[in-house]
Short mmCIF file of C-alpha atoms in Angstrom, two decimals:
data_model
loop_
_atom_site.label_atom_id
_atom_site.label_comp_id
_atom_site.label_asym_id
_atom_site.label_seq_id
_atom_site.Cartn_x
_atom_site.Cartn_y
_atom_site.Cartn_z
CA UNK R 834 10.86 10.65 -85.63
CA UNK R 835 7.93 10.92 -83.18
CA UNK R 836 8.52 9.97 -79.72
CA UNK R 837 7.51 6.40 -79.27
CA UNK R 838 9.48 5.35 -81.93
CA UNK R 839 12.54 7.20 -80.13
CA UNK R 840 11.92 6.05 -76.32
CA UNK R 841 11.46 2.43 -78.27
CA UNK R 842 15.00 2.41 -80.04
CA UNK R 843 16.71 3.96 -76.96
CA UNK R 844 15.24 0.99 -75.27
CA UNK R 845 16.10 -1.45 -77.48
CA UNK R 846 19.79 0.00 -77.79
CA UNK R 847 20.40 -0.22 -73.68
CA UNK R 848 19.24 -3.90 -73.81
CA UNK R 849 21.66 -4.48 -76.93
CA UNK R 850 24.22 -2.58 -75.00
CA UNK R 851 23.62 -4.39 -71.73
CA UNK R 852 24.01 -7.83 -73.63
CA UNK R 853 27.27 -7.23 -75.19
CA UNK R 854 28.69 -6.45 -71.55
CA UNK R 855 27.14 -9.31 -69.94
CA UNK R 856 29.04 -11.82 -72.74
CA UNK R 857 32.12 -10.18 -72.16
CA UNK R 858 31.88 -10.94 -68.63
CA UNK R 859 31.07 -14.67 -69.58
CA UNK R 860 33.70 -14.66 -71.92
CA UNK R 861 36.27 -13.55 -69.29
CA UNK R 862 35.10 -15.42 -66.80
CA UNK R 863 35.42 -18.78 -69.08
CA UNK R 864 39.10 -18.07 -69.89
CA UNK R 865 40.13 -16.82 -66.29
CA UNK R 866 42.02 -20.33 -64.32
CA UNK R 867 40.33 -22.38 -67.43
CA UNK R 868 36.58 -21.33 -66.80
CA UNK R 869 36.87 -22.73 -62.84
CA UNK R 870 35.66 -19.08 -61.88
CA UNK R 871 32.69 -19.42 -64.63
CA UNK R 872 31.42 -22.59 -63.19
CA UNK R 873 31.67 -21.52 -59.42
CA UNK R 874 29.06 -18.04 -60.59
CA UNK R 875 26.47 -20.91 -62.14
CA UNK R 876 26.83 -23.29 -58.84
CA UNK R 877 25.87 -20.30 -56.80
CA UNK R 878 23.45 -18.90 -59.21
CA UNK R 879 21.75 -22.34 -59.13
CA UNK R 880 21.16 -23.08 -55.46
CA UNK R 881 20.22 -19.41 -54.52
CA UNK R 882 17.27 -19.15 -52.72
CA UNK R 883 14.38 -17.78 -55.11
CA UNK R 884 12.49 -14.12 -53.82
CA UNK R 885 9.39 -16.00 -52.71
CA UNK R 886 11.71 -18.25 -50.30
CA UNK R 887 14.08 -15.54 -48.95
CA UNK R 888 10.82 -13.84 -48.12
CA UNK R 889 9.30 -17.09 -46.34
CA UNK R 890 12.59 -16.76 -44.23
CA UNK R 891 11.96 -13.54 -43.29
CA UNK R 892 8.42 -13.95 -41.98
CA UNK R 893 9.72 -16.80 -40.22
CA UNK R 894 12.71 -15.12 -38.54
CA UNK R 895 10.15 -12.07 -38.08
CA UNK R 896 7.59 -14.11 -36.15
CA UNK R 897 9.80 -15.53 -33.66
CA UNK R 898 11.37 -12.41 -32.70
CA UNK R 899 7.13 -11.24 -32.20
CA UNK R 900 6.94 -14.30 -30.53
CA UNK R 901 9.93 -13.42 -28.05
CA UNK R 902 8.77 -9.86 -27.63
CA UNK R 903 5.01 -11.44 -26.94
CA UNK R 904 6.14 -13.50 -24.25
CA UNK R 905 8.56 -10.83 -22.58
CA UNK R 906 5.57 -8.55 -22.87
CA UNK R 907 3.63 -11.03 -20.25
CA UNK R 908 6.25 -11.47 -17.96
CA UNK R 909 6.89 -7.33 -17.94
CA UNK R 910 4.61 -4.92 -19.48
CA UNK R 911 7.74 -2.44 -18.98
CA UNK R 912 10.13 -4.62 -20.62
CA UNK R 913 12.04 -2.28 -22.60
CA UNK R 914 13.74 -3.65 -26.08
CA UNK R 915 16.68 -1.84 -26.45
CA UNK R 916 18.02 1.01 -24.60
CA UNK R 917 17.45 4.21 -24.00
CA UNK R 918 16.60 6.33 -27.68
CA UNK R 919 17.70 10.01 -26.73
CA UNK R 920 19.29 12.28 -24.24
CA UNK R 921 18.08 15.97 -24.07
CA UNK R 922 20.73 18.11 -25.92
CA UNK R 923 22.80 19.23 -23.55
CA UNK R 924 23.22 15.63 -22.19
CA UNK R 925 25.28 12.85 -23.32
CA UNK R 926 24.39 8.84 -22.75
CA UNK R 927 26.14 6.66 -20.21
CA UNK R 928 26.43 3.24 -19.53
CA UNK R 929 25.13 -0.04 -21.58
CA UNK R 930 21.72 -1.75 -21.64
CA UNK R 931 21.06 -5.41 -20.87
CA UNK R 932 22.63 -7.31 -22.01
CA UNK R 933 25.72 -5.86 -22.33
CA UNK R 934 25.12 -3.55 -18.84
CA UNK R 935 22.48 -3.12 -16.51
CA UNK R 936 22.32 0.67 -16.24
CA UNK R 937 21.73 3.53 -18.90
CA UNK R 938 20.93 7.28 -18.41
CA UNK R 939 21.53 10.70 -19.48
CA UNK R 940 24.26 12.94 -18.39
CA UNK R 941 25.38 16.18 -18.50
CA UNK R 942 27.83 18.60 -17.13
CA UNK R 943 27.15 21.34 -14.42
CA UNK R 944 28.83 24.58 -14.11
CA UNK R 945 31.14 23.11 -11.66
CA UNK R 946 32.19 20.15 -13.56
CA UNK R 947 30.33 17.58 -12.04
CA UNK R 948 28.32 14.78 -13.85
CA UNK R 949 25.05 14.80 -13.23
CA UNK R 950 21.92 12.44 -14.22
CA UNK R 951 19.73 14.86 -16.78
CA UNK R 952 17.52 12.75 -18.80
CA UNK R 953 16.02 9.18 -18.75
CA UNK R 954 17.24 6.47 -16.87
CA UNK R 955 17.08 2.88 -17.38
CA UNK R 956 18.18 -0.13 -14.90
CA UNK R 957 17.72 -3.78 -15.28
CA UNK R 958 17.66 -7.02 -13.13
CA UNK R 959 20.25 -9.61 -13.86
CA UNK R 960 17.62 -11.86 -15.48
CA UNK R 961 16.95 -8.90 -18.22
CA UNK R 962 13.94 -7.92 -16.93
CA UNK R 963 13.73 -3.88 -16.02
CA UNK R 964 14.00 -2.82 -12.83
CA UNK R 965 13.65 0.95 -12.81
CA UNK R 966 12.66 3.52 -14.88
CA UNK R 967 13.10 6.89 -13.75
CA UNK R 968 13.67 10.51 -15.58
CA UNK R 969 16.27 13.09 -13.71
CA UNK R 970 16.86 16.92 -13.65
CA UNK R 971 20.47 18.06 -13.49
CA UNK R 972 20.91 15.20 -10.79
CA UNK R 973 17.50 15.33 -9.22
CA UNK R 974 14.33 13.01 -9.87
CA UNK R 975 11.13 14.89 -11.85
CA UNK R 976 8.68 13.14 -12.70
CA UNK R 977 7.30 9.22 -12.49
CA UNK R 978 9.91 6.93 -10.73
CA UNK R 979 8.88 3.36 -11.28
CA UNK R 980 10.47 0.16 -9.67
CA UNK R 981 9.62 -3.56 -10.66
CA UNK R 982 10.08 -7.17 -9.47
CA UNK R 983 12.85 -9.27 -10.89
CA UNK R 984 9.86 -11.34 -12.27
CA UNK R 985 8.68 -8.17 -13.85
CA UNK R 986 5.36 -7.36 -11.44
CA UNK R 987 5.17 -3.59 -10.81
CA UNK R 988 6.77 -2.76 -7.15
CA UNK R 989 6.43 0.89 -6.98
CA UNK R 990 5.27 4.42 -8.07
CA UNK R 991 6.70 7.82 -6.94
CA UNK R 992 6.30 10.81 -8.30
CA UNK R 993 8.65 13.44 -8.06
CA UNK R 994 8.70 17.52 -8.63
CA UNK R 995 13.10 18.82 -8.89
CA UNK R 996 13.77 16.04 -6.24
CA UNK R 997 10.73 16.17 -4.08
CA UNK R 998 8.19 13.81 -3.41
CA UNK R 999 4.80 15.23 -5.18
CA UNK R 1000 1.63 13.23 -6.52
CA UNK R 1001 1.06 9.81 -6.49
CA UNK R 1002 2.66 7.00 -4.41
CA UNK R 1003 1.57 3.45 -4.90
CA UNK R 1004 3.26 0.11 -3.72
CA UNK R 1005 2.40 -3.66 -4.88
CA UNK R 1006 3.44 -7.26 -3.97
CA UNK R 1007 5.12 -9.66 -5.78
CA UNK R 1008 1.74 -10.94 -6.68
CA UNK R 1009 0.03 -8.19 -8.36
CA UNK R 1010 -1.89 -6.76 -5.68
CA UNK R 1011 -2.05 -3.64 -3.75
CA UNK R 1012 0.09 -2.47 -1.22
CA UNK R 1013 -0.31 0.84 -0.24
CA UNK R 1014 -1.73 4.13 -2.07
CA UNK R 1015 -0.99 7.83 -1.49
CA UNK R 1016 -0.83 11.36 -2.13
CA UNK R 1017 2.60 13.69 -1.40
CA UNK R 1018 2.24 17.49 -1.77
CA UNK R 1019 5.98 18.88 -1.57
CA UNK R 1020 7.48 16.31 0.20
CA UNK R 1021 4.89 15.29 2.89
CA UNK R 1022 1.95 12.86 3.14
CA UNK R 1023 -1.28 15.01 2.19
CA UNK R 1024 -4.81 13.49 2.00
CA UNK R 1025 -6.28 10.23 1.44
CA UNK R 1026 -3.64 6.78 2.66
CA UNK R 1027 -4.67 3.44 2.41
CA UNK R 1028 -2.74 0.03 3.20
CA UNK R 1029 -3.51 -3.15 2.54
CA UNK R 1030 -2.54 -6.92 3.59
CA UNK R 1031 -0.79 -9.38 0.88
CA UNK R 1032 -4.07 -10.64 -1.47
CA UNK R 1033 -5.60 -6.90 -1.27
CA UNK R 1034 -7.29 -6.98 2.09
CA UNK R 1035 -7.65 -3.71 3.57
CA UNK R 1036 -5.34 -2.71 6.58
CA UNK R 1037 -6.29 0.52 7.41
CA UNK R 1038 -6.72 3.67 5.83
CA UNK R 1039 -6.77 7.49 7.03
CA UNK R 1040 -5.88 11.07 5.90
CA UNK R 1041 -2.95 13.33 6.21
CA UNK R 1042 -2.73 16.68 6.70
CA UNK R 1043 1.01 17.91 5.92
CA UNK R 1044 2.31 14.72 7.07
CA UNK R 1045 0.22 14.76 10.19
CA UNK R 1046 -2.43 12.33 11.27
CA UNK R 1047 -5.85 13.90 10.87
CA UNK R 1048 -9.70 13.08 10.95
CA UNK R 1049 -11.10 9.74 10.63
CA UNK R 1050 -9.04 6.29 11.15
CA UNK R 1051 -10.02 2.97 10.68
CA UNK R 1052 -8.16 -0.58 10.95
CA UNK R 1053 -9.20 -3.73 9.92
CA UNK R 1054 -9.07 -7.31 11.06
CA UNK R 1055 -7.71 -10.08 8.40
CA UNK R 1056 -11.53 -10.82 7.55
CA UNK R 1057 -12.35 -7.48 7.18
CA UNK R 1058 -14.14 -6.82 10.10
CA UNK R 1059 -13.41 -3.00 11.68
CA UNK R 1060 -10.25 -3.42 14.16
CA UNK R 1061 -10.46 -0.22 15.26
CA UNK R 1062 -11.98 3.56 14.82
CA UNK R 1063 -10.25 6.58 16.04
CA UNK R 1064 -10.54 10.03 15.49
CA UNK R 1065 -7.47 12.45 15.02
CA UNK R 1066 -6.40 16.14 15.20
CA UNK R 1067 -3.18 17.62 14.82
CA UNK R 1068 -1.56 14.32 14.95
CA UNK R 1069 -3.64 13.54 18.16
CA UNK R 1070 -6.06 11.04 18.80
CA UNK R 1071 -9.08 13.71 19.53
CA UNK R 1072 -12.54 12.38 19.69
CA UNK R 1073 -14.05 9.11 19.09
CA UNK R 1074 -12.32 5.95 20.08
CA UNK R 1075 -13.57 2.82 19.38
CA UNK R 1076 -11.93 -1.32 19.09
CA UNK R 1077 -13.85 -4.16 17.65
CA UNK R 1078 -13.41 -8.01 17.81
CA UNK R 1079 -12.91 -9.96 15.00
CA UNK R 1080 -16.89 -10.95 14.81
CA UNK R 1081 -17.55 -7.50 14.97
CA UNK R 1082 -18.43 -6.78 18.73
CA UNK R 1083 -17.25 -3.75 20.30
CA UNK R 1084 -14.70 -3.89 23.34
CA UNK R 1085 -14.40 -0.44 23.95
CA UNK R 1086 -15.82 2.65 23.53
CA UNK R 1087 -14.60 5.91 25.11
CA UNK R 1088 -12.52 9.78 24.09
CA UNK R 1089 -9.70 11.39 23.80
CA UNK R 1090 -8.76 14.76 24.41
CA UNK R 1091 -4.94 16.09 23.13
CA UNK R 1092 -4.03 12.67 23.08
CA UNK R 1093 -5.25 11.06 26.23
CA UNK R 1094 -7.88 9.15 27.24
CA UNK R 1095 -11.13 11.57 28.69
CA UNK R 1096 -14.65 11.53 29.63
CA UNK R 1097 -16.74 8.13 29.96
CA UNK R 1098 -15.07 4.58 29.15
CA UNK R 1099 -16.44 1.51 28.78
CA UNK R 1100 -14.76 -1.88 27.81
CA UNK R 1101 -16.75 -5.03 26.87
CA UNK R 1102 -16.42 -8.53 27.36
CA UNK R 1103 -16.79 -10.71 23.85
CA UNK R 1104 -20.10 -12.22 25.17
CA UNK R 1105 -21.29 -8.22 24.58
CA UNK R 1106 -21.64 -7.74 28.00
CA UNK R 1107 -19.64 -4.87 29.80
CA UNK R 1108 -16.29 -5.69 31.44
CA UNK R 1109 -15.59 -2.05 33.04
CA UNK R 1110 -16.68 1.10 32.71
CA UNK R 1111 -15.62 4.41 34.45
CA UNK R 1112 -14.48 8.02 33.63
CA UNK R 1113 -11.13 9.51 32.87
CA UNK R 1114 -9.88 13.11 33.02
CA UNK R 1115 -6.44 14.19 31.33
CA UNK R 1116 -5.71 10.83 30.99
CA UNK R 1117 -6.50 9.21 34.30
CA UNK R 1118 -9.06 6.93 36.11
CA UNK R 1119 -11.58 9.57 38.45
CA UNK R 1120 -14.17 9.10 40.23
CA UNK R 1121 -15.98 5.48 40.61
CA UNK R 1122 -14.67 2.43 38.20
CA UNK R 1123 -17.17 -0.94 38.20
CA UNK R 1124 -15.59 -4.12 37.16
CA UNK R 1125 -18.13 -6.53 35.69
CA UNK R 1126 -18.13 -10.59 35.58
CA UNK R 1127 -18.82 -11.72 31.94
CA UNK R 1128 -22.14 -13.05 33.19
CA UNK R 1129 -23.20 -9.16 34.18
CA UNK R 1130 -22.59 -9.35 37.79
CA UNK R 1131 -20.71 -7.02 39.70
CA UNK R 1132 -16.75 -7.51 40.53
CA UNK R 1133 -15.22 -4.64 41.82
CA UNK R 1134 -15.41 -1.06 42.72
CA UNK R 1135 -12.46 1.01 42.66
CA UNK R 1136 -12.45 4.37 43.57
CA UNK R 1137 -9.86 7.24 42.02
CA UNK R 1138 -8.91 10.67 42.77
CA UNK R 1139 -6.97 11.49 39.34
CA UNK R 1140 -5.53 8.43 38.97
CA UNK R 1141 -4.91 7.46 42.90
CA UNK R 1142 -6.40 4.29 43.99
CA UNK R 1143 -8.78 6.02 47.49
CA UNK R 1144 -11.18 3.06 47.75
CA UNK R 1145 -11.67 -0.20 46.41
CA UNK R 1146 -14.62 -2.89 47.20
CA UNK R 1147 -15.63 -6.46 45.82
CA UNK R 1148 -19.02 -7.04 45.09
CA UNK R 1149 -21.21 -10.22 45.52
CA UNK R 1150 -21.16 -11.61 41.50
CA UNK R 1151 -24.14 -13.45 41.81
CA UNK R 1152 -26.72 -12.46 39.59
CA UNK R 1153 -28.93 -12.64 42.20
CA UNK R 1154 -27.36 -10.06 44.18
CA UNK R 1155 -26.00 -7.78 41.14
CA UNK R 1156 -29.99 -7.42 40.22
CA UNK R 1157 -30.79 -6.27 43.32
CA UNK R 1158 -28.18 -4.02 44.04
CA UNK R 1159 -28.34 -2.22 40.49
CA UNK R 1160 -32.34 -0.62 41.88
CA UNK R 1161 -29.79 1.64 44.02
CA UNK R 1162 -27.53 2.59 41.55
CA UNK R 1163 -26.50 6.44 40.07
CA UNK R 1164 -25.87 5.21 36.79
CA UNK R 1165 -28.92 4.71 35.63
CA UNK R 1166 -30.62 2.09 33.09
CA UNK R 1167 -27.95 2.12 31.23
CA UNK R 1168 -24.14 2.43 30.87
CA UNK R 1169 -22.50 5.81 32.16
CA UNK R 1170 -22.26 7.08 28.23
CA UNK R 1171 -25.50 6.98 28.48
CA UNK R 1172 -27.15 3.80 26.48
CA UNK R 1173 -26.81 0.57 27.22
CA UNK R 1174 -24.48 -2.23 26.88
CA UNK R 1175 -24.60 -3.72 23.05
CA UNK R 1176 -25.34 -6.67 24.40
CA UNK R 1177 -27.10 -9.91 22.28
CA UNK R 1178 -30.87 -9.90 22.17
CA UNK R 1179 -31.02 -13.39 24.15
CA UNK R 1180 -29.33 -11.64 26.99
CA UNK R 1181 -30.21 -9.48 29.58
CA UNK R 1182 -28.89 -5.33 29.63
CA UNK R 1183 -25.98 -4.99 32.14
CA UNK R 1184 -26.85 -4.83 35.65
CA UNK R 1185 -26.10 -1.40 36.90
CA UNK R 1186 -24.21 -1.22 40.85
CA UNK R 1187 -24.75 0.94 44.01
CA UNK R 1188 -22.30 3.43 45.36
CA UNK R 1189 -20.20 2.81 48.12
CA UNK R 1190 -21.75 4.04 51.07
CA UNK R 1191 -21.39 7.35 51.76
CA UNK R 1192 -21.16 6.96 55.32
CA UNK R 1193 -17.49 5.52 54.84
CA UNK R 1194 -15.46 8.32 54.23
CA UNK R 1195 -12.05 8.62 54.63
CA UNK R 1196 -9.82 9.06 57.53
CA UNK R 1197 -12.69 7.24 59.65
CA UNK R 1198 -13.35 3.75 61.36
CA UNK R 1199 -14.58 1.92 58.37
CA UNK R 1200 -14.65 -1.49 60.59
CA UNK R 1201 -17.15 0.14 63.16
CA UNK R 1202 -19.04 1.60 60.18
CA UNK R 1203 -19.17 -1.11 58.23
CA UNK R 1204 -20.70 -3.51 61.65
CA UNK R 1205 -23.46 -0.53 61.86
CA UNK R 1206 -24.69 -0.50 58.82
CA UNK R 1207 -28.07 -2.08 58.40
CA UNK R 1208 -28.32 -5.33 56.10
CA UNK R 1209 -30.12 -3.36 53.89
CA UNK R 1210 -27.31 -1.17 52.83
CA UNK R 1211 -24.46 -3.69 52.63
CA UNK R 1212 -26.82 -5.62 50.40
CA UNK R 1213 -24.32 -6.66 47.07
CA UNK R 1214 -20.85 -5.71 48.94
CA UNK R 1215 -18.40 -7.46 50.90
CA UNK R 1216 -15.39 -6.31 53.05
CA UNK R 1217 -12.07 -6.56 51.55
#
């Protein structure tokens, strides 16, 4: 017999062999509780859902469980479906996820019998929403630590190396925006740092050197103006020091030196014109300080030895007066830093003032020196 003909009677003898079992079945079925059970099998067989229609179920049922997912996705990109997977091998997994618990990680024992975190670790919010993420090392972060918003906005990044702060730290608001971004090398602040106001406006932003101030510094006003430039060494303001109004006129300019205030200062009125200028050394007024009027004329002299008041006078603030007297003055043309006042173009440079006299020093009968001085030399000045 060749071998078509005997795969086609083996056929044909499983489908005889199949039908004589089903009628038995029938058969038994019809004379079990007088053929009750044999009508209850055709009921069922006849309202069964066909294969097309259990599938159409199972699309639908599978596209609103997308749909769920979809919209969870939106309110938390980090929204995490079940718990957590796997725990490294020697670890074991603790704790339930939403909604049965709010906490899940990885444990394992030490060689003194304690439980420690070792593996991934999973918190949530109360609303279901996933609060941290995080990855530990025998009880010790390593690796990205991440932190969200009960409405599921990102809150914070930190990177950790066995426990210590190392790469990238960022902060956000609520509303999506930045908060603050920086760099930790084993545990302390190291390079670049900016901050920024709610809506992403720039606070300020600087550099660290091993957690310690260093180089440039800036500040900003709320419209993004400068606030403020400083340089820094060591921790120390050292160098340039500089404040700004909000319309982006300077109101003072000046040093420091180890963290105090040296060399030529100047402060400015918001007109532009100068307000006072002088010089400091480790930190205290020296030498001759000029107080200005906003309209440029001369207010004040005050003279310091290291930071003791030895003279003061009050000048004549009419313009008049300040114009003249400034054609006697030491300063020069322009400020004592050397250039003059930023002042606007429609207005005139700061009027530069004389010295006191010379012939009032100390310890002598400034009244009777004062009354012989000719007119010429009090010209600008008035007794106090």
């Amino acid at each position: 017999m060749s071998s078509f003909h005997k795969d086609s009677w083996s056929a044909c003898a499983h489908r005889s062999a199949f039908m004589l079992s089903l009628s038995l079945a029938l058969f038994s079925l019809g004379c079990k509780d007088g053929g009750a059970e044999f009508r209850r099998v055709l009921r069922s067989a006849a309202h069964a859902p066909t294969g097309d229609a259990t599938q159409e179920k199972a699309k639908r049922k599978s596209k609103g469980k997308a749909g769920t997912d979809a919209s969870g996705a939106q309110e938390n990109s980090k929204q995490v479906k079940g718990g957590i997977e796997s725990c490294p091998k020697s670890a074991r997994l603790v704790g339930a996820p939403y909604p049965k618990g709010l906490a899940q990680w990885c444990a394992a024992t030490s060689k003194d019998g304690k439980e420690l975190r070792h593996g991934e670790y999973r918190r949530w919010h109360k609303n279901g929403n996933l609060r941290q993420v995080a990855s530990y090392k025998f009880g010790k972060f390593d690796g990205a630590v991440e932190s969200f918003y009960p409405g599921g906005a990102r809150k914070e990044l930190v990177t950790y190396a066995e426990g210590v702060r190392h790469g990238p730290w960022q902060q956000w608001n609520k509303d999506g925006s930045q908060k603050v971004s920086g760099f930790f090398q084993e545990g302390r602040k190291h390079g670049a740092f900016v901050w920024f106001s709610r809506g992403g406006r720039l606070k300020e932003r600087g550099f660290f050197e091993q957690d310690v101030k260093s180089g440039e510094w800036i500040t900003y006003h709320r419209n993004g103006q400068v606030r403020a430039v400083s340089a820094w060494q060591g921790g120390k303001k050292h160098g340039r020091d500089e404040e700004y109004s909000k319309d982006g006129m300077i109101l003072s300019r000046g040093h420091f030196e180890d963290n105090l205030p040296s060399g030529p200062w100047i402060e400015y009125f918001k007109n532009g014109r100068a307000k006072q200028q002088g010089v400091y050394v480790a930190g205290q007024k020296h030498g001759n300080w000029v107080d200005y009027t906003p309209e440029g004329g001369v207010r004040k002299l005050v003279v310091y030895d290291r930071g003791a008041v030895v003279r003061s006078e009050r000048g004549q603030s009419s313009a008049k007066r300040s114009r003249k007297s400034r054609k006697g003055g030491s300063f020069g043309k322009g400020d004592i830093l050397g250039a003059p006042p930023p002042v606007p173009t429609r207005q005139a440079a700061t009027p530069t003032i004389p010295m006191v006299p010379e012939d009032l020093e100390e310890g002598e009968d400034e009244e009777a020196e004062w009354n012989e001085l000719p007119s010429s030399r009090k010209a600008g000045w008035e007794k106090l």
